[in-house]
C-alpha positions in Angstrom: 77.4 95.5 80.0 79.6 98.3 81.5 82.0 96.8 84.0 83.5 99.9 85.5 81.1 100.4 88.5 83.2 98.4 90.9 86.5 100.3 90.1 88.0 102.8 92.5 89.5 105.2 90.0 87.5 108.5 89.8 88.2 108.6 86.0 86.8 105.1 85.4 83.8 105.8 87.6 83.0 108.8 85.5 82.5 106.4 82.6 80.7 103.7 84.6 77.2 104.7 83.4 78.1 105.2 79.7 76.2 103.0 77.3 79.6 101.7 76.1 80.4 98.2 77.4 83.6 99.4 79.1 85.9 96.9 80.8 88.9 97.8 83.0 92.2 96.5 81.7 92.5 92.9 82.8 92.2 89.3 81.8 88.4 89.3 81.4 88.5 91.8 78.6 91.7 90.5 77.0 90.3 86.9 77.0 87.0 88.1 75.4 89.0 89.7 72.6 90.9 86.5 71.9 87.8 84.3 72.2 85.7 86.5 69.9 88.6 87.5 67.7 87.7 91.2 68.0 90.0 94.2 67.9 90.4 96.0 71.2 89.8 99.7 71.7 91.8 101.1 74.6 90.7 104.6 75.6 93.1 106.3 78.1 92.6 109.5 80.1 92.5 110.9 83.5 89.9 112.6 85.8 91.2 116.1 85.4 91.4 116.0 81.6 89.2 118.5 79.9 89.1 116.9 76.4 88.5 113.5 77.9 85.2 115.0 79.3 84.4 116.5 76.0 84.8 113.2 74.1 82.7 111.4 76.7 79.8 113.8 76.4 80.0 113.9 72.6 80.6 110.2 71.9 80.7 107.8 74.8 77.3 109.0 76.2 75.7 108.7 72.8 73.7 105.4 72.4 74.2 105.0 68.7 78.0 105.5 69.0 78.1 103.1 71.9 76.2 100.5 69.8 78.8 100.7 67.1 81.7 100.4 69.6 80.0 97.4 71.4 79.3 95.6 68.2 82.7 95.8 66.7 85.2 96.2 69.5 86.1 95.1 73.0 86.3 98.4 74.8 88.7 99.1 77.6 89.0 102.2 79.7 92.3 103.0 81.5 93.2 105.7 84.0 96.6 106.7 82.8 97.6 107.6 86.4 96.7 104.1 87.6 98.5 102.4 84.7 101.2 104.7 83.4 103.0 101.7 82.0 100.2 101.0 79.5 99.9 104.8 78.8 103.6 105.1 78.0 103.5 102.1 75.6 100.4 103.1 73.7 101.3 106.8 73.7 104.6 106.0 72.1 102.7 103.9 69.5 100.3 106.8 68.6 103.2 109.3 68.5 105.0 107.0 66.1 101.9 106.7 63.9 100.7 110.3 64.0 103.6 112.5 65.2 101.5 113.8 68.1 100.0 112.6 71.4 97.9 113.6 74.3 94.7 112.7 76.1 92.2 111.3 75.6 94.4 108.6 74.0 92.4 106.2 71.8 94.4 103.3 70.4 93.2 100.1 68.6 94.9 96.8 69.3 94.9 93.3 68.0 93.6 90.6 70.4 97.3 90.0 71.5 97.5 93.7 72.6 99.6 95.0 69.7 98.6 98.5 68.5 97.7 99.1 64.9 95.9 102.5 64.8 95.4 105.4 67.2 94.8 109.1 67.9 93.7 111.5 70.6 90.5 113.4 70.5 88.0 112.5 67.7 84.9 114.8 67.2 81.4 113.3 66.7 81.4 114.9 63.2 84.3 115.6 60.9 86.0 118.8 62.1 89.4 120.3 63.0 90.9 118.3 60.1 90.0 115.2 62.1 87.7 112.3 60.9 84.6 111.7 62.9 84.7 109.1 65.7 82.0 107.0 63.9 84.0 107.1 60.6 87.1 105.9 62.5 85.1 103.0 64.1 83.5 101.9 60.8 86.7 102.1 58.8 88.8 100.1 61.4 86.1 97.5 61.8 86.1 97.0 58.0 89.9 96.9 57.8 90.1 94.4 60.6 87.6 92.2 58.7 88.9 92.6 55.2 92.5 93.7 55.5 93.6 91.6 58.4 97.1 90.9 57.0 97.8 94.6 56.7 96.6 95.2 60.3 98.8 92.4 61.7 101.8 93.7 59.8 101.3 97.2 61.0 100.9 95.9 64.6 104.1 93.9 64.4 106.0 96.8 63.0 104.8 99.1 65.7 105.6 96.6 68.4 109.2 96.3 67.1 109.5 100.1 67.1 108.4 100.1 70.8 111.0 97.5 71.7 113.7 99.5 70.0 112.6 103.0 71.3 113.9 102.4 74.8 117.5 102.5 73.5 117.3 106.2 72.4 120.3 108.2 73.4 121.9 105.5 75.5 125.5 104.8 74.5 127.5 101.8 75.6 128.9 101.4 79.1 131.7 103.6 80.4 135.3 102.7 81.1 135.8 102.4 84.9 139.4 103.4 84.4 138.5 106.9 83.2 138.4 109.5 86.0 135.1 111.1 86.7 136.5 114.6 86.0 137.4 113.4 82.5 134.0 111.7 81.9 132.1 114.8 82.8 133.5 118.2 82.0 132.9 121.9 82.6 132.7 122.3 78.8 129.7 119.9 78.8 128.0 121.9 81.6 128.6 125.1 79.7 127.1 123.7 76.5 124.0 122.6 78.4 123.5 126.1 79.7 124.0 127.6 76.2 121.5 125.2 74.7 118.9 126.0 77.4 119.4 129.7 76.9 118.9 129.4 73.2 115.4 128.2 73.9 114.7 130.8 76.6 111.9 133.4 76.3 113.7 136.4 77.7 110.5 138.5 77.8 108.0 136.2 79.5 110.2 133.6 81.0 110.1 129.9 80.3 111.4 128.0 77.3 110.1 127.6 73.8 106.7 128.7 72.6 103.2 128.2 73.8 101.9 126.0 75.3 104.3 126.6 78.1 105.0 124.1 80.9 106.8 125.0 84.1 110.0 123.0 83.2 111.2 123.0 86.7 114.1 120.7 86.0 115.5 123.3 83.5 115.1 126.1 86.0 116.8 124.0 88.6 119.7 123.3 86.3 120.2 127.1 85.7 120.1 127.8 89.4 122.8 125.1 90.0 124.8 126.2 87.1 124.9 129.8 88.5 125.9 128.3 91.8 128.9 126.6 90.2 129.9 129.4 87.8 128.2 132.6 88.9 126.8 132.9 85.3 124.4 135.8 85.6 122.3 135.1 82.5 121.5 131.6 83.9 120.3 133.1 87.2 118.3 135.8 85.4 116.4 133.4 83.2 115.7 131.0 86.0 114.2 133.8 88.2 112.4 135.5 85.3 110.7 132.2 84.5 109.6 131.8 88.1 108.5 135.4 88.5 106.4 135.4 85.4 104.7 132.1 86.4 104.0 133.6 89.9 102.5 136.7 88.3 100.5 134.7 85.7 97.2 133.0 85.6 98.9 129.6 85.9 99.2 130.5 89.6 96.0 130.6 91.7 96.3 134.0 93.3 93.4 133.4 95.6 93.8 129.8 96.8 97.5 129.0 96.1 98.8 126.3 93.9 99.6 126.0 90.2 97.7 124.8 87.2 99.3 122.3 84.8 100.5 124.6 82.0 99.8 127.8 80.2 98.1 127.9 76.8 99.8 131.2 75.9 103.3 132.6 76.1 102.4 135.1 78.9 101.3 132.5 81.4 97.9 134.1 81.4 95.5 131.3 80.5 96.2 128.0 82.0 94.8 124.5 81.4 93.1 124.8 84.8 93.6 121.3 86.2 95.9 121.3 89.3 98.2 118.2 89.5 99.9 117.1 92.7 103.2 116.5 91.0 103.4 120.0 89.4 102.9 121.6 92.7 105.5 119.4 94.4 108.1 120.2 91.7 107.4 123.9 91.8 107.7 124.0 95.6 111.1 122.3 95.2 112.5 124.9 92.8 110.9 127.8 94.7 112.8 126.7 97.8 116.0 126.7 95.7 115.2 130.2 94.4 114.5 131.5 97.9 117.8 130.1 99.2 119.7 131.7 96.3 118.0 135.2 96.5 116.1 135.5 99.9 113.2 136.9 97.9 110.1 136.7 100.3 107.7 136.3 97.4 109.1 132.8 96.9 108.6 132.0 100.6 105.0 133.4 100.5 104.2 131.4 97.3 105.5 128.1 98.9 103.4 128.9 102.0 100.3 129.5 99.9 100.8 126.5 97.7 101.4 124.1 100.6 98.4 125.7 102.3 96.4 124.7 99.2 97.8 121.2 99.4 96.9 120.9 103.1 93.4 122.3 102.6 92.3 120.6 99.4 94.7 117.8 98.5 95.4 116.0 101.8 93.4 112.9 103.0 92.5 112.4 106.6 95.1 109.6 106.7 97.9 111.9 105.5 98.0 110.9 101.9 98.0 113.4 99.1 95.2 113.3 96.4 96.1 113.2 92.7 94.5 116.2 91.1 91.7 118.8 90.8 89.7 118.9 87.6 89.9 121.8 85.1 86.1 122.0 84.8 83.2 122.8 87.1 79.6 122.8 85.9 80.9 121.5 82.6 82.9 124.7 81.9 86.7 124.9 82.0 88.0 127.5 84.4 84.6 128.6 85.6 85.6 128.1 89.3 88.6 130.4 88.9 87.4 133.3 86.7 85.6 136.6 87.5 83.6 139.3 85.9 84.4 142.9 86.8 80.9 143.5 88.2 81.3 140.5 90.6 84.6 141.9 91.9 83.1 145.4 92.4 80.0 143.9 94.2 82.3 142.0 96.6 85.1 144.5 97.2 83.3 147.8 96.9 85.6 150.8 96.9 88.7 148.6 97.0 87.7 147.0 93.7 89.4 149.8 91.7 93.0 149.2 92.7 92.4 145.5 92.9 91.1 145.3 89.3 94.0 147.5 88.0 96.6 145.3 89.7 95.0 142.0 88.6 94.0 143.2 85.1 90.2 142.7 85.7 88.3 144.5 82.9 84.8 144.9 81.8 85.3 143.0 78.5 87.6 140.4 80.2 91.1 139.3 79.6 90.2 135.7 78.5 87.1 134.5 76.8 84.9 137.4 78.0 85.8 136.8 81.6 88.8 137.5 83.8 91.7 135.4 85.1 93.6 137.1 87.9 97.1 137.9 86.9 99.8 140.5 87.6 101.4 142.6 84.9 103.7 144.6 87.2 105.5 143.7 90.4 103.8 145.2 93.4 106.5 147.8 94.2 106.6 149.1 90.6 102.8 149.2 90.5 102.6 151.0 93.8 105.1 153.6 92.8 103.5 154.2 89.4 100.0 154.6 90.9 101.0 156.6 94.0 100.3 153.9 96.6 102.3 152.9 99.7 103.6 149.4 98.8 103.1 148.0 102.3 99.5 149.4 102.5 98.7 148.2 99.1 100.0 144.7 99.8 97.9 144.4 102.9 94.8 145.7 101.1 95.2 143.2 98.2 95.6 140.4 100.7 92.3 141.4 102.4 90.6 141.5 99.0 91.9 138.1 98.0 90.5 136.6 101.3 87.1 138.1 100.5 87.1 136.8 96.9 88.3 133.3 98.1 85.4 133.2 100.6 82.9 133.8 97.8 84.7 131.4 95.5 84.4 128.7 98.1 80.6 128.9 97.7 80.8 128.0 94.0 80.6 124.5 92.6 84.1 123.1 93.1 86.1 121.3 90.4 86.0 117.5 90.7 88.6 116.0 93.0 90.6 112.9 91.9 91.0 111.4 95.3 93.2 108.5 94.5 96.6 108.5 96.2 99.6 107.6 94.0 102.8 106.4 95.7 105.3 108.3 93.4 103.4 111.6 93.4 103.1 111.4 97.2 106.8 110.9 97.5 107.4 114.0 95.3 105.2 116.1 97.6 106.8 114.6 100.7 110.2 115.6 99.3 108.9 119.1 98.6 107.7 119.4 102.2 111.2 118.4 103.4 112.8 121.0 101.3 110.4 123.6 102.5 111.2 122.8 106.1 114.9 123.1 105.5 114.5 126.4 103.6 112.0 128.1 106.0 112.2 126.2 109.3 108.4 125.7 109.6 108.0 122.5 111.6 104.5 121.9 110.1 106.2 121.2 106.8 108.4 118.5 108.4 105.4 117.0 110.2 103.4 116.8 106.9 106.4 115.1 105.2 107.0 112.5 107.8 103.3 111.8 108.3 103.0 111.2 104.6 106.1 109.0 104.4 104.8 106.8 107.3 101.4 106.6 105.5 103.1 105.5 102.3 105.3 102.9 104.1 102.2 101.4 105.9 99.5 101.6 103.2 101.4 100.8 100.0 103.6 98.0 101.2 102.4 94.7 99.7 103.5 92.6 102.7 104.9 93.9 105.9 108.7 93.2 106.1 108.9 93.0 102.3 110.2 95.7 99.9 107.5 95.4 97.3 104.9 98.2 97.1 101.7 99.0 95.3 101.2 102.0 93.0 97.8 103.4 93.9 95.6 103.6 97.0 92.0 104.7 97.6 89.4 104.0 100.3 91.8 101.8 102.3 92.8 99.6 99.4 96.0 99.6 97.4 96.5 97.9 94.1 98.7 97.5 91.0 102.5 96.7 91.5 104.5 99.9 91.9 106.6 101.2 89.0 110.1 102.4 88.8 109.1 106.0 89.4 107.3 105.1 92.6 110.4 103.4 94.1 112.8 106.1 92.8 110.8 109.0 94.2 110.2 107.2 97.5 113.9 106.5 97.9 114.6 110.1 97.3 112.0 111.2 99.8 113.5 108.8 102.4 116.9 110.4 101.9 115.3 113.8 102.4 113.5 112.5 105.5 116.8 111.7 107.2 118.0 115.3 106.5 115.0 116.8 108.3 114.8 114.4 111.2 118.4 113.1 111.7 117.0 109.6 111.9 119.4 107.3 110.1 116.9 104.5 109.8 115.4 106.3 106.8 118.7 105.8 105.0 118.8 102.1 105.8 115.3 101.8 104.4 116.3 103.7 101.3 119.2 101.3 100.8 116.9 98.3 101.1 114.5 99.6 98.5 117.5 100.4 96.2 118.6 96.8 96.4 115.0 95.7 95.6 115.0 98.0 92.6 118.3 96.7 91.4 117.1 93.1 91.7 113.7 93.5 90.0 114.0 96.4 87.6 117.6 96.4 86.2 118.0 95.9 82.5 120.4 93.3 81.0 123.3 95.8 81.1 122.8 96.6 84.8 123.1 100.3 83.8 119.4 101.3 83.6 116.1 100.2 84.9 112.9 99.0 83.2 109.7 100.9 84.1 107.8 97.7 85.2 108.8 95.1 87.7 110.2 91.8 86.4 107.1 89.6 87.1 104.6 91.9 85.5 103.3 90.1 82.4 100.4 92.1 81.0 102.5 94.5 78.9 103.8 93.8 75.4 107.2 95.4 76.1 109.2 96.4 79.1 110.0 100.0 78.5 112.9 102.1 79.8 111.9 105.7 80.5 114.8 108.1 80.4 113.1 111.4 79.5 112.5 114.0 82.1 109.0 115.1 81.2 106.2 116.4 83.4 107.8 114.3 86.1 111.4 113.3 86.5 112.6 110.1 84.8 112.8 107.3 87.3 116.2 106.3 85.8 117.5 109.9 86.4 116.3 109.9 90.0 117.7 106.5 90.6 121.1 107.8 89.4 120.8 110.6 92.0 119.8 108.1 94.7 122.6 105.7 93.8 125.2 108.5 94.0 123.9 109.8 97.3 123.7 106.3 98.9 127.1 105.4 97.6 128.6 108.2 99.6 126.4 107.6 102.7 127.4 103.9 102.9 130.8 104.0 101.2 129.6 101.7 98.4 131.7 102.0 95.3 129.4 99.6 93.3 126.5 102.1 93.7 128.7 104.9 92.7 129.8 103.1 89.5 126.2 102.4 88.5 125.3 106.1 89.0 128.3 107.2 86.9 127.6 104.6 84.2 124.0 105.7 83.9 124.8 109.4 83.5 127.8 108.7 81.2 125.5 106.7 78.9 123.2 109.6 78.5 125.6 112.5 78.8 125.8 113.3 75.1 122.0 113.3 74.8 121.6 115.5 77.9 124.1 118.0 76.5 122.3 118.2 73.2 118.7 118.1 74.5 118.9 119.5 78.1 115.3 120.7 78.3 114.2 117.0 78.0 116.9 115.7 80.3 117.1 118.3 83.0 117.5 116.0 86.0 120.3 114.1 84.1 122.0 117.4 83.3 121.9 118.4 87.0 123.5 115.1 88.0 126.2 115.6 85.3 126.9 119.1 86.8 127.2 117.5 90.2 129.9 115.2 88.9 131.7 118.3 87.5 131.4 120.3 90.8 131.8 117.5 93.3 129.7 116.6 96.2 130.0 118.2 99.6 129.9 115.5 102.3 128.6 117.1 105.5 128.6 115.1 108.7 127.4 116.6 112.1 128.1 114.7 115.3 127.2 115.7 118.9 124.3 116.3 121.2 122.9 119.2 119.2 123.3 117.6 115.8 119.6 118.0 114.7 119.4 121.8 115.0 122.8 122.0 113.3 121.5 119.9 110.5 118.5 122.3 110.2 120.9 125.2 110.1 122.9 123.6 107.4 119.8 122.9 105.4 119.0 126.6 105.2 121.9 127.2 102.8 121.7 126.6 99.1 124.1 123.6 98.8 122.6 121.6 95.9 125.3 119.1 95.6 125.7 117.6 99.1 125.1 114.7 101.3 124.0 115.6 104.9 124.1 113.1 107.8 124.2 113.5 111.5 124.1 111.6 114.8 124.7 112.1 118.5 127.5 109.6 118.6 129.7 107.8 116.2 127.9 105.3 113.9 130.2 102.7 112.5 128.0 101.6 109.6 128.2 105.1 108.2 131.7 106.1 107.1 131.0 109.8 107.4 130.0 109.3 111.1 132.9 107.1 112.1 135.5 108.5 114.6 133.9 112.0 114.7 132.5 112.3 118.3 134.1 114.7 120.7 133.0 115.1 124.3 130.7 118.0 125.0 130.9 119.4 121.5 128.7 119.3 118.4 131.0 119.5 115.4 130.4 120.0 111.6 132.7 118.1 109.3 133.1 119.1 105.6 134.5 116.2 103.6 135.2 115.2 100.1 136.0 111.6 99.3 135.8 111.1 103.1 138.8 113.4 103.7 137.7 116.2 106.0 138.9 119.7 106.8 139.1 120.8 110.4 135.7 120.6 112.0 133.8 123.7 113.0 130.9 124.7 115.3 128.8 126.6 112.7 128.1 126.1 109.0 128.6 129.8 108.3 132.3 129.3 109.1 132.9 127.0 106.1 130.1 127.8 103.6 132.5 129.6 101.4 134.7 126.5 101.1 131.8 124.4 99.6 
């Protein structure tokens, strides 16, 4: 009997009517496996996953395949976004076995949850150099019955590997007597940049070959490195990468927002699902790029992307939904693509220049249809084709509105409407950055509304610091993971910067203490991914890679450093320095996998600007300060002195609002306007 119908995850509900006897992960399924001594099949995916849908249609909806699965295995379905801890563990196991990973992730376990075999997509008949799904099922059922010792040995070996894997790249603790400027050097920062630029695609932007992911942390490092060193090649590659993405099909030119990644080097053909976290992280780095360059295209893209988030990804309560599917009507990208005849029918005489600009052709630019993308910046295109750039821009905007109105009548991609704490905190942080960069108060309102929603709806018990991970239809569940807390603390720090309300920093400090108490490893230097009282995982992993989302450990290092300055807490500073020191060599060598760590290392090299604003008009002065690109800073403000904040102690002067620039709490002469001292930072 299929047990998924009572679940809240859209992904699990997609499988609730399969003939497979799916269980959610939980004691009922695990106990059944132990009682019947059956191997467990864990199948992991997510609602916006194209190949997950394909395997469901081909295999999990097939009665004969389901019969084999039900007879020989206890079958468990997991939404990777609800249980990223289990996804991380079993993905690592499959990568160790096969050298590759992805979703759907299908992994076979012993009744005590230890993995012994796995893979990703399996076709219904042998193809793509992959065995058929039925052949896999039969061979593993036979091996479990007749080669049990080999199965158990493989499972034990893999589990030992998983336990050891968390130590990758982490060196022993640092010497507290070594000055920070000796632990972290300009030479390290230079080498990080050199190693990034070796992987740079200097024609199409980005890093490495297809498939191409946004790699926002790498771009952010290059922008910060240029800020510190004025290194022109770093800035050029960062901006080229953003510009090519904005011109490419990975960006939705009609509705705003970004797809997950590009399948080709030119950013033309995306994997069409839209994830909340990608859009949050791209808004972050686009705000940086705007502050560096003043390029209005970045401002417009942020506005359109956040417009998409407000229109399609925001719940009535103020939460942000997780994702939009890649498919509609069973076809990937159908919602987003156009034939030339459609465009001509809708736009009439304006279709000619529109099709030229967006590369819409009769034979199509992708699988006999067209993805809108830009091959030439607007001013270049206008000059080459004899158009007035301003007139062309207005005409194209009108055309996009007409096409969007028609697209809205199509069958929409599926919406994954669960609300995840960590991803919401990433988007709240992005809204805060957008407010500071552009001054649009609706951005601040969306950020604060979301943070208040998260604090109310995800908290396990009022007055306590423990949170849940996921929320849907008024109900939250599953204990929050390290990423959830790390991103939330970071969002709270940003909330203080946009509101001037110091209570957000007190809350951030409380949550940091909770994380230290319940997630710290034995060394006290890093944090486990799962909370200390969670007992349904075979190992407690430590995640240090900056992947599609930033490592919770890396973000916690940033949080610890910021809060150590805000509260004058040397113990927090030492923990931040120790964490980065332990991974410094690895970050230097592999910066595209450790981009957030690399930026924190660069901050230690550059130093942190401590900016305190005190007086009646401190809030507008904070907003003015936030408009500048000052990536390595702490920003606090208050109307009067605040004795529990060292930077706000003994600062108040009657009838004046003053800006103090400090380093190590030593301040230069205060000024009235940030522009007076920006060159000193």
